[in-house]
JSON list of C-alpha atoms in Angstrom, two decimals:
[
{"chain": "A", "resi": 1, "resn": "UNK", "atom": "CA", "xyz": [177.75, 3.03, 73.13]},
{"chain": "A", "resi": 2, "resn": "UNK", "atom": "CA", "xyz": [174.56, 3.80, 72.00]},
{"chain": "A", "resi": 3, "resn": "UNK", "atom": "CA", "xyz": [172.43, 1.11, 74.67]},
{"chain": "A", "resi": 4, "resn": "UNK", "atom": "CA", "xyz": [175.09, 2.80, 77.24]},
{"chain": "A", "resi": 5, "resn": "UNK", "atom": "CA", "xyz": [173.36, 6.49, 76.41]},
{"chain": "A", "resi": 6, "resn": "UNK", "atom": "CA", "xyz": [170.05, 5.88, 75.64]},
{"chain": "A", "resi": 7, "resn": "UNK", "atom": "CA", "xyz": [168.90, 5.75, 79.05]},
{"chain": "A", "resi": 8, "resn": "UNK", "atom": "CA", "xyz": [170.18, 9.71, 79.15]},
{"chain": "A", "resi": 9, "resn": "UNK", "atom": "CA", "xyz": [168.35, 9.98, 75.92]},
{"chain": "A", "resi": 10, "resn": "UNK", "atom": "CA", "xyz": [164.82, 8.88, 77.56]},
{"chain": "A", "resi": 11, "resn": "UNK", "atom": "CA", "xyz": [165.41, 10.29, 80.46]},
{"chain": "A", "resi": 12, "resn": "UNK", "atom": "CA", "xyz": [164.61, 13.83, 79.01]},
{"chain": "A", "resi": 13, "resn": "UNK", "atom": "CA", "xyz": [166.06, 17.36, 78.95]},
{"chain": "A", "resi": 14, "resn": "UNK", "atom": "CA", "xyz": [167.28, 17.92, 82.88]},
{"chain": "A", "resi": 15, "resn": "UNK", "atom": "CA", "xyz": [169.11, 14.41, 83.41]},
{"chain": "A", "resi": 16, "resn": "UNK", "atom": "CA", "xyz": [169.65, 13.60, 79.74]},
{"chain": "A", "resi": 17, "resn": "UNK", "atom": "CA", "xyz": [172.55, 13.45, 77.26]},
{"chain": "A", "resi": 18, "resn": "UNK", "atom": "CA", "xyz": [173.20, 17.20, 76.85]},
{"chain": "A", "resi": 19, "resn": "UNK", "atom": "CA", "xyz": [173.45, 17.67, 80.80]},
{"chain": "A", "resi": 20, "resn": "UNK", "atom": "CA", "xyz": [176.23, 14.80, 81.14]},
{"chain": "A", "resi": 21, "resn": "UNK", "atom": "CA", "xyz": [177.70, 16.15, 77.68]},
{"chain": "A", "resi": 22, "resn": "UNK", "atom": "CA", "xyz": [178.47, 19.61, 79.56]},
{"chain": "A", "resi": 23, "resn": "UNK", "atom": "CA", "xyz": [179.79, 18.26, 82.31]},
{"chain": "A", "resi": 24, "resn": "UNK", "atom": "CA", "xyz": [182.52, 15.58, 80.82]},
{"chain": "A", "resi": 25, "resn": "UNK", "atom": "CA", "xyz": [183.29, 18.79, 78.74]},
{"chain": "A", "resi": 26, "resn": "UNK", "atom": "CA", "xyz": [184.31, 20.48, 81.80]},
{"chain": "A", "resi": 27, "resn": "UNK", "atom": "CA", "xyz": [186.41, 17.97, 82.58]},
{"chain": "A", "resi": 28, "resn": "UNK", "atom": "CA", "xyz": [183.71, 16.64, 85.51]},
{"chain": "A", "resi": 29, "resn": "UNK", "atom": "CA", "xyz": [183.98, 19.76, 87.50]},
{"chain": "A", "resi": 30, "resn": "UNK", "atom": "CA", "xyz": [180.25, 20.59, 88.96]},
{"chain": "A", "resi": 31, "resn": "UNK", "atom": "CA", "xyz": [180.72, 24.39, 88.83]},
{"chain": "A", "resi": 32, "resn": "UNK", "atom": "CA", "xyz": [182.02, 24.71, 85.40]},
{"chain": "A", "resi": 33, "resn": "UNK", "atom": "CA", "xyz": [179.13, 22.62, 83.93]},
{"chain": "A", "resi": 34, "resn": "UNK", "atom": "CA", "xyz": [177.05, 24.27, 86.02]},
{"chain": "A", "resi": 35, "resn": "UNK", "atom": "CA", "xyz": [177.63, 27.59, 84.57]},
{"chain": "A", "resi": 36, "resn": "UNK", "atom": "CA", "xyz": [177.68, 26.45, 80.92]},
{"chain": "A", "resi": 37, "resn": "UNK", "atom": "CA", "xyz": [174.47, 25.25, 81.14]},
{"chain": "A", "resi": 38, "resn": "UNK", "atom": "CA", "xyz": [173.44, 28.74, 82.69]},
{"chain": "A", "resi": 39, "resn": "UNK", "atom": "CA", "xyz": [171.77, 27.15, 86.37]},
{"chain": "A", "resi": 40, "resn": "UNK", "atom": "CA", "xyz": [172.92, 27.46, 89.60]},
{"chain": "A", "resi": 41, "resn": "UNK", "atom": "CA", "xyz": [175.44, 24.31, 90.83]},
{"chain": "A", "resi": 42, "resn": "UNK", "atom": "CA", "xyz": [172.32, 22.58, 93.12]},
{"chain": "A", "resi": 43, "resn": "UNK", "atom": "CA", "xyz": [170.68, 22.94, 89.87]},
{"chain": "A", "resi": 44, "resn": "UNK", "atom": "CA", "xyz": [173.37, 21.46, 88.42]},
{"chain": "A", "resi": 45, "resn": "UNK", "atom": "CA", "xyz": [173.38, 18.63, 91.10]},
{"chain": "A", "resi": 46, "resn": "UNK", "atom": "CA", "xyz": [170.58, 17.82, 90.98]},
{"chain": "A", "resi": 47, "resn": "UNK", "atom": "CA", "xyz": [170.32, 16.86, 86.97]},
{"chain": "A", "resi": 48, "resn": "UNK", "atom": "CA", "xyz": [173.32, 14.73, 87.79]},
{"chain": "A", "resi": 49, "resn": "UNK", "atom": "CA", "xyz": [171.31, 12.99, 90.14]},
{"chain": "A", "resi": 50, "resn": "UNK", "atom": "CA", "xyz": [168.54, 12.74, 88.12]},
{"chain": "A", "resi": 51, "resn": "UNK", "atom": "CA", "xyz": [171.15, 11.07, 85.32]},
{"chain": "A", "resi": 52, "resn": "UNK", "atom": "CA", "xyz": [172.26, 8.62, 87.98]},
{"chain": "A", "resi": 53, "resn": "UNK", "atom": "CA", "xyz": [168.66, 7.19, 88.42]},
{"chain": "A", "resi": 54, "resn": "UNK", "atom": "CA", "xyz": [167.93, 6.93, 84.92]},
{"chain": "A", "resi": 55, "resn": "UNK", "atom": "CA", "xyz": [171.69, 5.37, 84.64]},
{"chain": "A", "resi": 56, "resn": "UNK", "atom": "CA", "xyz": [171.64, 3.54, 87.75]},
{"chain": "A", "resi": 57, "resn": "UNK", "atom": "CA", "xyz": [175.18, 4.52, 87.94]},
{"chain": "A", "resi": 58, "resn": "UNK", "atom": "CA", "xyz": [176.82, 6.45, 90.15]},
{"chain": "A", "resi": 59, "resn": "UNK", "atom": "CA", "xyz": [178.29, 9.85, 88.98]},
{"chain": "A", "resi": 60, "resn": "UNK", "atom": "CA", "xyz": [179.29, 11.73, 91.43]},
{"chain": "A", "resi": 61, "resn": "UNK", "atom": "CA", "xyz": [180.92, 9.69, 94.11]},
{"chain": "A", "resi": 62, "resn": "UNK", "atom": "CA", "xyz": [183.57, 7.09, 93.16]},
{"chain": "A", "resi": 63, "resn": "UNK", "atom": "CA", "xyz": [183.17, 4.18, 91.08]},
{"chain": "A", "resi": 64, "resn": "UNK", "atom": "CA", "xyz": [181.89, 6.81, 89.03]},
{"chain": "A", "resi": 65, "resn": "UNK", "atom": "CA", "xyz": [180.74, 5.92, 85.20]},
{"chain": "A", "resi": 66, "resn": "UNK", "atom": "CA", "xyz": [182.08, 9.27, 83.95]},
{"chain": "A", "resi": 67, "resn": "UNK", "atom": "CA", "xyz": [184.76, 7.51, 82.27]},
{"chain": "A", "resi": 68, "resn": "UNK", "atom": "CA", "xyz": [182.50, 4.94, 80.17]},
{"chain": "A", "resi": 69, "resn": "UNK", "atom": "CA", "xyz": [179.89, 7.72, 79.36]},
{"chain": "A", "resi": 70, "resn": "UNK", "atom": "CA", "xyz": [183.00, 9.70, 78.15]},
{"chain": "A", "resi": 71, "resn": "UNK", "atom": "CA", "xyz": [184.14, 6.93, 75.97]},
{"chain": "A", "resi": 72, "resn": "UNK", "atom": "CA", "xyz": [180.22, 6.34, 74.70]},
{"chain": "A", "resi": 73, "resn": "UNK", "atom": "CA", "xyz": [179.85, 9.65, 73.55]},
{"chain": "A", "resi": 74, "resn": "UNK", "atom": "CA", "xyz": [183.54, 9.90, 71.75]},
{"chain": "A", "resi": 75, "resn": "UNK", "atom": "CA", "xyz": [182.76, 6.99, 70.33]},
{"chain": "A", "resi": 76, "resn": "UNK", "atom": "CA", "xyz": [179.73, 8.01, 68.83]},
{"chain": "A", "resi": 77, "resn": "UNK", "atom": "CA", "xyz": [180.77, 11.32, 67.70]},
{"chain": "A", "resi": 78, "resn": "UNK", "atom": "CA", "xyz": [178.85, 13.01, 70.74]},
{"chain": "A", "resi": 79, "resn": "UNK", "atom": "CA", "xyz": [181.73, 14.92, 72.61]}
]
C-alpha cells in the first residue's frame, strides 16, 4: 500500500495524497471533492491529472485505479 501511495506522497500538495483522499471520500464525484477542497472543479481536474502523471494511472476515465488507491489508503489507516 504504501509503494502504491508514495508516488502521491512525492508528488506534492496539488496532485498528492490529500487531493485523491478527498475525492475517494466523495465517493469519486469531481464536484463534491472539488468543493471540499475549496477550488473550483477545473481546479479540481486538473490535480487529478496531475495525480495521474505522478501515478501513471489513469483516474478519471475507465480502467481507473480509484479502486486500488481506495484499498491503499484503508489499508493503511489513510481514509
Amino acid at each position: 500500500a504504501r509503494a502504491q501511495l508514495r508516488p502521491l506522497e512525492q508528488a506534492g500538495p496539488t496532485a498528492g495524497l490529500e487531493t485523491i483522499r478527498t475525492w475517494l471520500r466523495a465517493d469519486a464525484r469531481l464536484p463534491a471533492a472539488a468543493t471540499a477542497l475549496g477550488i473550483s472543479l477545473p481546479g479540481a481536474r486538473k490535480r487529478l491529472t496531475r495525480a495521474e502523471d505522478a501515478l501513471g494511472r489513469s483516474l478519471l476515465t475507465a480502467p481507473s485505479a480509484k479502486y486500488e488507491l481506495w484499498l491503499a489508503m484503508r489499508a493503511l489507516g489513510s481514509l
